CSV table of C-alpha atoms in Angstrom, one decimal:
chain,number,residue,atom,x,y,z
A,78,UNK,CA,80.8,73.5,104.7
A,79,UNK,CA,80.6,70.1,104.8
A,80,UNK,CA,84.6,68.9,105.5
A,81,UNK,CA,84.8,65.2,106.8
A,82,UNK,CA,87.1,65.1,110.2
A,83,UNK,CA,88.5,62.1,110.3
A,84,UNK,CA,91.7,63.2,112.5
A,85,UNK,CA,93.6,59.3,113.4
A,86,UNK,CA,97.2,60.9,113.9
A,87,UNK,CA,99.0,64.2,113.9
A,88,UNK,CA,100.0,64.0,110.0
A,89,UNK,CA,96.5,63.8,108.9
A,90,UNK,CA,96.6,68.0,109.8
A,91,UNK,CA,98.4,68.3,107.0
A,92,UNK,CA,95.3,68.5,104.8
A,93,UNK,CA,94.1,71.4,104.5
A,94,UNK,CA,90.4,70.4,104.2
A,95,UNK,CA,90.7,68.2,107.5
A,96,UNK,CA,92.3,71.5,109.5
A,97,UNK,CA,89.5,73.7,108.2
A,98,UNK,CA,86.9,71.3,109.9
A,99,UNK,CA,89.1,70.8,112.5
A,100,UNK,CA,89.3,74.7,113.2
A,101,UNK,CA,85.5,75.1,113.0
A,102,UNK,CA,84.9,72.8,115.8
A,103,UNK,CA,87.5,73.9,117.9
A,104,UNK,CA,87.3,78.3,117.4
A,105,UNK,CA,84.3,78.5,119.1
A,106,UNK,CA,85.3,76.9,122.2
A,107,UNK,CA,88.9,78.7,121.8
A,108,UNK,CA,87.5,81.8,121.8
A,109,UNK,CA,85.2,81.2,124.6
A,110,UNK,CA,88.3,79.8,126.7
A,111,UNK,CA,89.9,83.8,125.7
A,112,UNK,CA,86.9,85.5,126.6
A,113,UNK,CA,86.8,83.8,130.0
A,114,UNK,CA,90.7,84.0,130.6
A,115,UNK,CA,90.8,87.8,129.8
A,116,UNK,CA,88.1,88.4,132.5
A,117,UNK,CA,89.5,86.8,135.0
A,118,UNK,CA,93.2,87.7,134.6
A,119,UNK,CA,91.7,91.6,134.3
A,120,UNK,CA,90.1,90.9,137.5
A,121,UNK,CA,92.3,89.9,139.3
A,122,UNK,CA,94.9,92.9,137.9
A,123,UNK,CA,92.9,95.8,139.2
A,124,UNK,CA,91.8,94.1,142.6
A,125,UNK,CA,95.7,93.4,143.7
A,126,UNK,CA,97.4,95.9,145.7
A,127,UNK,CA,100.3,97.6,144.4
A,128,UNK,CA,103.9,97.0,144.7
A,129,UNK,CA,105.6,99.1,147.3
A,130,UNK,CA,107.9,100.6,145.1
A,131,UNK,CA,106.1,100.8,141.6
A,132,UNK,CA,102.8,101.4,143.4
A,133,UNK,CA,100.2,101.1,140.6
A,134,UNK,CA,102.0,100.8,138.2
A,135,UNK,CA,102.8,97.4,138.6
A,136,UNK,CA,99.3,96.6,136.8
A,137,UNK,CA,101.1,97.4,133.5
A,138,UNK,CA,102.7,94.4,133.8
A,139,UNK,CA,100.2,92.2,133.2
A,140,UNK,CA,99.8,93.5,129.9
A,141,UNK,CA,103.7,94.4,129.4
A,142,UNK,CA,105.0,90.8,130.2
A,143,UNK,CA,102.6,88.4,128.1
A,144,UNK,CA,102.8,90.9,125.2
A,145,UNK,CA,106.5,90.2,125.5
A,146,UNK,CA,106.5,86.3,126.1
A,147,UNK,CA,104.1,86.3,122.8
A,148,UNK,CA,106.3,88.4,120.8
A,149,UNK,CA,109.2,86.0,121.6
A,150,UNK,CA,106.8,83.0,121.0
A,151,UNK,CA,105.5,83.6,118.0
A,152,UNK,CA,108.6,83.8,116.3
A,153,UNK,CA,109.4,80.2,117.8
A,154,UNK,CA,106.3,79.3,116.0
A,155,UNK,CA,107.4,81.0,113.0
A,156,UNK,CA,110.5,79.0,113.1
A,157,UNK,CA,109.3,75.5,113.4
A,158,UNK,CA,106.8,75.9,110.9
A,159,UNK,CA,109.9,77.4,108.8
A,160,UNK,CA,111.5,73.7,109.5
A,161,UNK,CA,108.3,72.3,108.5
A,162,UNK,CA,108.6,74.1,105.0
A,163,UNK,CA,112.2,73.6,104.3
A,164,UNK,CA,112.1,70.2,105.5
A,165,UNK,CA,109.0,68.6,104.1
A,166,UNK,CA,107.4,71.2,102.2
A,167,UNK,CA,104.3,70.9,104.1
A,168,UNK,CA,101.2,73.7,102.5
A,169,UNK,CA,100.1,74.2,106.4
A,170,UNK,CA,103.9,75.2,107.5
A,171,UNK,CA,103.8,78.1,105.0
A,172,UNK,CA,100.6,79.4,106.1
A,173,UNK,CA,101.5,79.2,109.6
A,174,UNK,CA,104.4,81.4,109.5
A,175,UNK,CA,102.6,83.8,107.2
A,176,UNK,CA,99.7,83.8,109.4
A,177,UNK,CA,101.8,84.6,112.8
A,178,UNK,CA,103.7,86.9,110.9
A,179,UNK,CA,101.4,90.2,111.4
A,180,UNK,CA,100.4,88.5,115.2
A,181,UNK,CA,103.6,88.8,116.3
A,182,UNK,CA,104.1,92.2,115.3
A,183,UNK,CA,101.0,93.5,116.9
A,184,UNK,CA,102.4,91.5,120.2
A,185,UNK,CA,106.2,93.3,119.9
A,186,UNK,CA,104.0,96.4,119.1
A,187,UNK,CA,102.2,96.3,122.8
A,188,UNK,CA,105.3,94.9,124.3
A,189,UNK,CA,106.9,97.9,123.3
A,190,UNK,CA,104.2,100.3,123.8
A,191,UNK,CA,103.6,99.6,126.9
A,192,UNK,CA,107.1,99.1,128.3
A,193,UNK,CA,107.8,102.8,127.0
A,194,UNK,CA,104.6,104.0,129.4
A,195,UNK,CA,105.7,101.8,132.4
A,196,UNK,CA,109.7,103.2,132.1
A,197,UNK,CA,108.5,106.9,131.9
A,198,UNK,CA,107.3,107.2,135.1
A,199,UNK,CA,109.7,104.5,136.9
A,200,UNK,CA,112.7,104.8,135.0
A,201,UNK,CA,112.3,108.8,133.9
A,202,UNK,CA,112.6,108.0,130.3
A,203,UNK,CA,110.6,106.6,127.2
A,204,UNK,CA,113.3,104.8,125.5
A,205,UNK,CA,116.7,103.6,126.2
A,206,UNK,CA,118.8,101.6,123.8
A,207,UNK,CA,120.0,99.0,125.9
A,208,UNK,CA,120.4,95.5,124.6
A,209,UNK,CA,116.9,94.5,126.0
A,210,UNK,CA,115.3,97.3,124.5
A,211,UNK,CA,117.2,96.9,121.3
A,212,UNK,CA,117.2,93.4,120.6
A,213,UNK,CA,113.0,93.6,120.9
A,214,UNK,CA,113.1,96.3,118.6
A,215,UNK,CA,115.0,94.5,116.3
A,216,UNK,CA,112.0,91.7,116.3
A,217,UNK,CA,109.5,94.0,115.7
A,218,UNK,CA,111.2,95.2,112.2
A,219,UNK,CA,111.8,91.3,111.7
A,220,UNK,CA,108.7,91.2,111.8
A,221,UNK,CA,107.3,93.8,109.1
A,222,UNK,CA,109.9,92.7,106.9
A,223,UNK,CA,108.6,89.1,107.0
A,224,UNK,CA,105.2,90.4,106.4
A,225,UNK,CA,106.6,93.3,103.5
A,226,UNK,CA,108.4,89.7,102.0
A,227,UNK,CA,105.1,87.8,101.7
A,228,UNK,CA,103.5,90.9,100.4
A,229,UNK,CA,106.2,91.6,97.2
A,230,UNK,CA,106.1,88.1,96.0
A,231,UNK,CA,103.4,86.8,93.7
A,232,UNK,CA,104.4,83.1,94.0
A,233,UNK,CA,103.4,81.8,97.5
A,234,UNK,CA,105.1,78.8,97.7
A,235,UNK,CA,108.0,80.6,96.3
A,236,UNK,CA,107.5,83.3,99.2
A,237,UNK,CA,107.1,80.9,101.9
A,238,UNK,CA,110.7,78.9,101.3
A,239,UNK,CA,112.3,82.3,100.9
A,240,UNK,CA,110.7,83.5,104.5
A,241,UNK,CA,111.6,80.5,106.3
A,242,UNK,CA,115.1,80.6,105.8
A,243,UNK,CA,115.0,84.4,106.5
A,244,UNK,CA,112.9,83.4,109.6
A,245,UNK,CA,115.7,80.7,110.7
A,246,UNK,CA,118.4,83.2,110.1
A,247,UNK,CA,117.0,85.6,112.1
A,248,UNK,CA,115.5,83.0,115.2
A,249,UNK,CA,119.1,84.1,116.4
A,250,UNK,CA,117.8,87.5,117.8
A,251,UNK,CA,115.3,85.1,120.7
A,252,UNK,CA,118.3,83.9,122.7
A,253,UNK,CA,119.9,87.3,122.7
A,254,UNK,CA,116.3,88.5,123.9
A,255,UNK,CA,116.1,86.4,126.4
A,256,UNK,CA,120.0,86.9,128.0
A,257,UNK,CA,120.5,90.3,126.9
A,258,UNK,CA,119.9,91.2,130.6
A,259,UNK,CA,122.2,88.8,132.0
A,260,UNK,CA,124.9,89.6,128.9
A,261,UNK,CA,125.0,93.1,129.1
A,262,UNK,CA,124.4,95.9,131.7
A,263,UNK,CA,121.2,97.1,130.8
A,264,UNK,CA,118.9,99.2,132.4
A,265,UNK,CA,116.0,96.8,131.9
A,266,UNK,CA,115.3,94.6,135.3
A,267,UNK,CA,116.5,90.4,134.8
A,268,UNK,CA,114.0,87.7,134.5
A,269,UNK,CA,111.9,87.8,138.1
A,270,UNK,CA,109.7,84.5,136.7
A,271,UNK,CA,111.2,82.3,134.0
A,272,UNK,CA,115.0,81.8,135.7
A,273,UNK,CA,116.6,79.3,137.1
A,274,UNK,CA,116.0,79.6,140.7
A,275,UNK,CA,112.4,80.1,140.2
A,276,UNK,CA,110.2,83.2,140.1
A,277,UNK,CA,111.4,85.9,142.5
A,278,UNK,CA,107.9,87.7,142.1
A,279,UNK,CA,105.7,87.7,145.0
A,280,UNK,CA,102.8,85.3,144.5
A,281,UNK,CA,100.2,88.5,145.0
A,282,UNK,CA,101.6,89.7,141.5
A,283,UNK,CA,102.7,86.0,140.1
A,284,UNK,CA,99.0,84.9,139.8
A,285,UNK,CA,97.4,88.2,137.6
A,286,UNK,CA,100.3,87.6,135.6
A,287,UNK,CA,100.3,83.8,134.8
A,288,UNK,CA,96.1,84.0,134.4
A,289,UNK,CA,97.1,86.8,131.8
A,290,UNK,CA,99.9,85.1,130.2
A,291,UNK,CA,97.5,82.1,129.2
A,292,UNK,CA,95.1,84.3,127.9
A,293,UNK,CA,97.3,85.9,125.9
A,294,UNK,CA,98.6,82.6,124.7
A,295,UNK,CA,94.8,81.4,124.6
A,296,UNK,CA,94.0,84.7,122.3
A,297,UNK,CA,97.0,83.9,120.0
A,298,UNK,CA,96.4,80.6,119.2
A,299,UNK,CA,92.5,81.4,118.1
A,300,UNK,CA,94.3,84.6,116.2
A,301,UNK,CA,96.9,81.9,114.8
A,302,UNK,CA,94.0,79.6,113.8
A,303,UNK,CA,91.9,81.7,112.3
A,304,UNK,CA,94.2,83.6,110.6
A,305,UNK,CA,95.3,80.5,109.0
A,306,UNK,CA,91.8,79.6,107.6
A,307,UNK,CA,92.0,83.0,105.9
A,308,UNK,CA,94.8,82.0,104.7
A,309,UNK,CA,93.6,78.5,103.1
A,310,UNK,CA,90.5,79.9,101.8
A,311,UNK,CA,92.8,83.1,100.5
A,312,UNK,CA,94.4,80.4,98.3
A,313,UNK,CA,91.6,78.4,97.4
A,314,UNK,CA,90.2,81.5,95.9
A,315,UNK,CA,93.1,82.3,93.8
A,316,UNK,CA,93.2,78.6,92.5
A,317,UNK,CA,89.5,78.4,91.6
A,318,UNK,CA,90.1,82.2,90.0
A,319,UNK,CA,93.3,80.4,87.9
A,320,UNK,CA,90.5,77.6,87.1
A,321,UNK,CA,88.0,80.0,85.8
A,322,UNK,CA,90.7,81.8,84.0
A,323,UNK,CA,92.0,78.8,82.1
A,324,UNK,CA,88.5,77.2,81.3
A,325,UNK,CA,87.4,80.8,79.8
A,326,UNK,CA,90.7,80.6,77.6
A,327,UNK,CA,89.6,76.6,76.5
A,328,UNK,CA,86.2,78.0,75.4
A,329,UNK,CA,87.7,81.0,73.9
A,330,UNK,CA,89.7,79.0,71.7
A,331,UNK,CA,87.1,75.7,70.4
A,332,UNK,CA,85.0,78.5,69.5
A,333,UNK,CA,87.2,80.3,67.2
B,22,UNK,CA,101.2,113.3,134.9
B,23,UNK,CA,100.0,110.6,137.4
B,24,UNK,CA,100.9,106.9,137.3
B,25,UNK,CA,97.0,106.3,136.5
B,26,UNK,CA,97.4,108.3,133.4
B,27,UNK,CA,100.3,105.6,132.1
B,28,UNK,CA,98.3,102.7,133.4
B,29,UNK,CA,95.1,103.5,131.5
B,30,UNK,CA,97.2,104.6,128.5
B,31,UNK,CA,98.7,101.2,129.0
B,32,UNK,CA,95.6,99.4,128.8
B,33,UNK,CA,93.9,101.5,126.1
B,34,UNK,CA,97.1,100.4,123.7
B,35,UNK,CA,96.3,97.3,124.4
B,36,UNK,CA,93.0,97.0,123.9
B,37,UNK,CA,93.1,99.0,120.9
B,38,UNK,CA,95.6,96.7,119.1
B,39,UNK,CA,94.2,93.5,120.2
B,40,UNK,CA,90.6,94.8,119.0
B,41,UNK,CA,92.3,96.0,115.9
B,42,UNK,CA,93.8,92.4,115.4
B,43,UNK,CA,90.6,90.7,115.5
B,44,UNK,CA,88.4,92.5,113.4
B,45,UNK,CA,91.6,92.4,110.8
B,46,UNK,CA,91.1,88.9,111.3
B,47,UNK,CA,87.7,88.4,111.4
B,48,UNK,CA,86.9,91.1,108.3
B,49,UNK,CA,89.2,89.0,106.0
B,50,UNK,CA,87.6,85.9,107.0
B,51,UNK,CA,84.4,87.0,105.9
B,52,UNK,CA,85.4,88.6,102.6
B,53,UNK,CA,87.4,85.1,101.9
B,54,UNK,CA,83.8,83.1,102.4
B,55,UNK,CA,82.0,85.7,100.4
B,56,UNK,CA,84.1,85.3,97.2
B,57,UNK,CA,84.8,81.5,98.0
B,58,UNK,CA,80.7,81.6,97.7
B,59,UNK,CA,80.4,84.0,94.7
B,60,UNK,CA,82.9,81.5,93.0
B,61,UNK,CA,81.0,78.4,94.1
B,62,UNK,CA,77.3,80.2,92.8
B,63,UNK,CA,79.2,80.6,89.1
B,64,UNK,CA,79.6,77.1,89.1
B,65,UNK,CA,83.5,77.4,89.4
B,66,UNK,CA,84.4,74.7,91.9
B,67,UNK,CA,87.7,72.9,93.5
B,68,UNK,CA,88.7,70.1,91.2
B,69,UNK,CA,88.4,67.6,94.2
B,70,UNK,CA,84.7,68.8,95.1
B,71,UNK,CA,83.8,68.1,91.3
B,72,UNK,CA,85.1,64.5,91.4
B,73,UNK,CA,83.3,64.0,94.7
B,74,UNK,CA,80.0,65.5,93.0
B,75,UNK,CA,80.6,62.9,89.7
B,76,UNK,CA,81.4,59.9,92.1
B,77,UNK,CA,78.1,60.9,93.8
């Protein structure tokens, strides 16, 4: 494909055919920057030593913590773009929140997967429904109902204003995330890195964790991107398939 | 069971769902391009492409 990119300011993404050739030049060196990120965040997880209480199992928060940050990102995402299609009806706003739709769920999935398997052995149970606990669960069925939403209706742009007032509505649930542990008793742990009086983490455990933060970050955004080129060309397909439709009707008819 | 055994469960979950995300991902791609190109090689083409085609 042949797509001029001829990118002077911000706005101009609003094309669709400009952010298709601006996501073919950029993927391949996203992806790359993942790759690279992931091996060196995985590295340095398993060469650490463990924590003198948690031991090993400390390592399962370099997956646990990310997985969680992206889960409560994502949505933020969802939400702007939600602005951007209430606001000014921007066709790139719909597809991103449809697009991050199904990412963030598979984040919220691992954040809760893998919080379950690090509370077993250090808390003695799977699952307790503490606010923390709770209020993430609570994103994760946001999440397939946003998905089930955009799935129902046949209309896109129809689905897409109906989802990003449901996706507003519901951005309540990311501050009560995020506080939950200083709201409520709960038996989840506060926030050791994003707080106030900076991280309280040692710097032997801060370091795997930030390197796999941004990877996580890195390997969303190229999900987020090319989930939305799907998207585009999803649509494009359907239009040229309405096309076809209609100019089979117009020949249909001038022969009889 | 030992703490390894929830680590490397840990890890496999992981990998598993971000694996499964990307070939989701990737798989759809492709089957988007292939009927984008079927559609294109039965001469049905975006309305803009046309009037770039005629211009040219």
């Amino acid at each position: 494909m042949t797509e001029s990119l001829a990118i002077s300011k911000f706005s101009d993404l609003a094309n669709p055919t400009r952010f298709l050739a601006l996501a073919a030049r950029i993927l391949p060196w996203m992806a790359a920057a993942t790759v690279m990120l992931f091996a060196i965040g995985l590295y340095l997880s398993f060469t650490t030593e463990g924590d003198y209480q948690q031991g090993a199992t400390v390592r399962i928060m370099y997956v646990h913590v990310p997985a969680a940050w992206l889960s409560m990102m994502c949505y933020t995402v969802m939400a702007v773009s939600a602005i951007g299609t209430l606001v000014w009806r921007h066709t790139l706003a719909d597809v991103s929140h449809k697009a991050a739709a199904p990412l963030g769920a598979a984040f919220t999935l691992i954040a809760l997967a893998t919080g379950s398997l690090w509370g077993k052995p250090m808390w003695g149970t799977w699952w307790v429904w503490d606010a923390r606990l709770t209020s993430v669960f609570v994103l994760f069925l946001m999440y397939l109902g946003l998905i089930a939403l955009n799935r129902a209706m046949d209309d896109p742009s129809r689905a897409a204003r109906v989802s990003a007032v449901l996706i507003l509505v519901g951005f309540v649930n990311i501050p009560i995330i995020k506080f939950s542990v200083d709201w409520w008793n709960t038996l989840h742990q506060p926030a050791s890195v994003i707080r106030m009086g900076g991280p309280t983490i040692d710097q032997e455990f801060l370091w795997p964790l930030l390197i796999m933060a941004i990877a996580f970050t890195m390997l969303f955004f190229t999900l987020h991107t090319m989930a939305m080129r799907n998207e585009i060309w999803r649509r494009r397909v359907a239009a040229q398939r309405r096309m076809a439709a209609r100019m089979a009707g117009h020949v249909t008819g001038s022969e009889a | 069971m030992s703490h390894t055994f929830y680590i490397a469960m840990s890890y496999a979950v992981s990998a598993i769902v971000i694996l499964c995300l990307i070939g989701w991902t990737w798989l759809d791609g492709r089957a988007r391009r292939q009927e984008l190109a079927e559609l294109e090689a039965s001469g049905i083409r975006r309305r803009s492409a046309q009037a770039k085609d005629d211009a040219a």
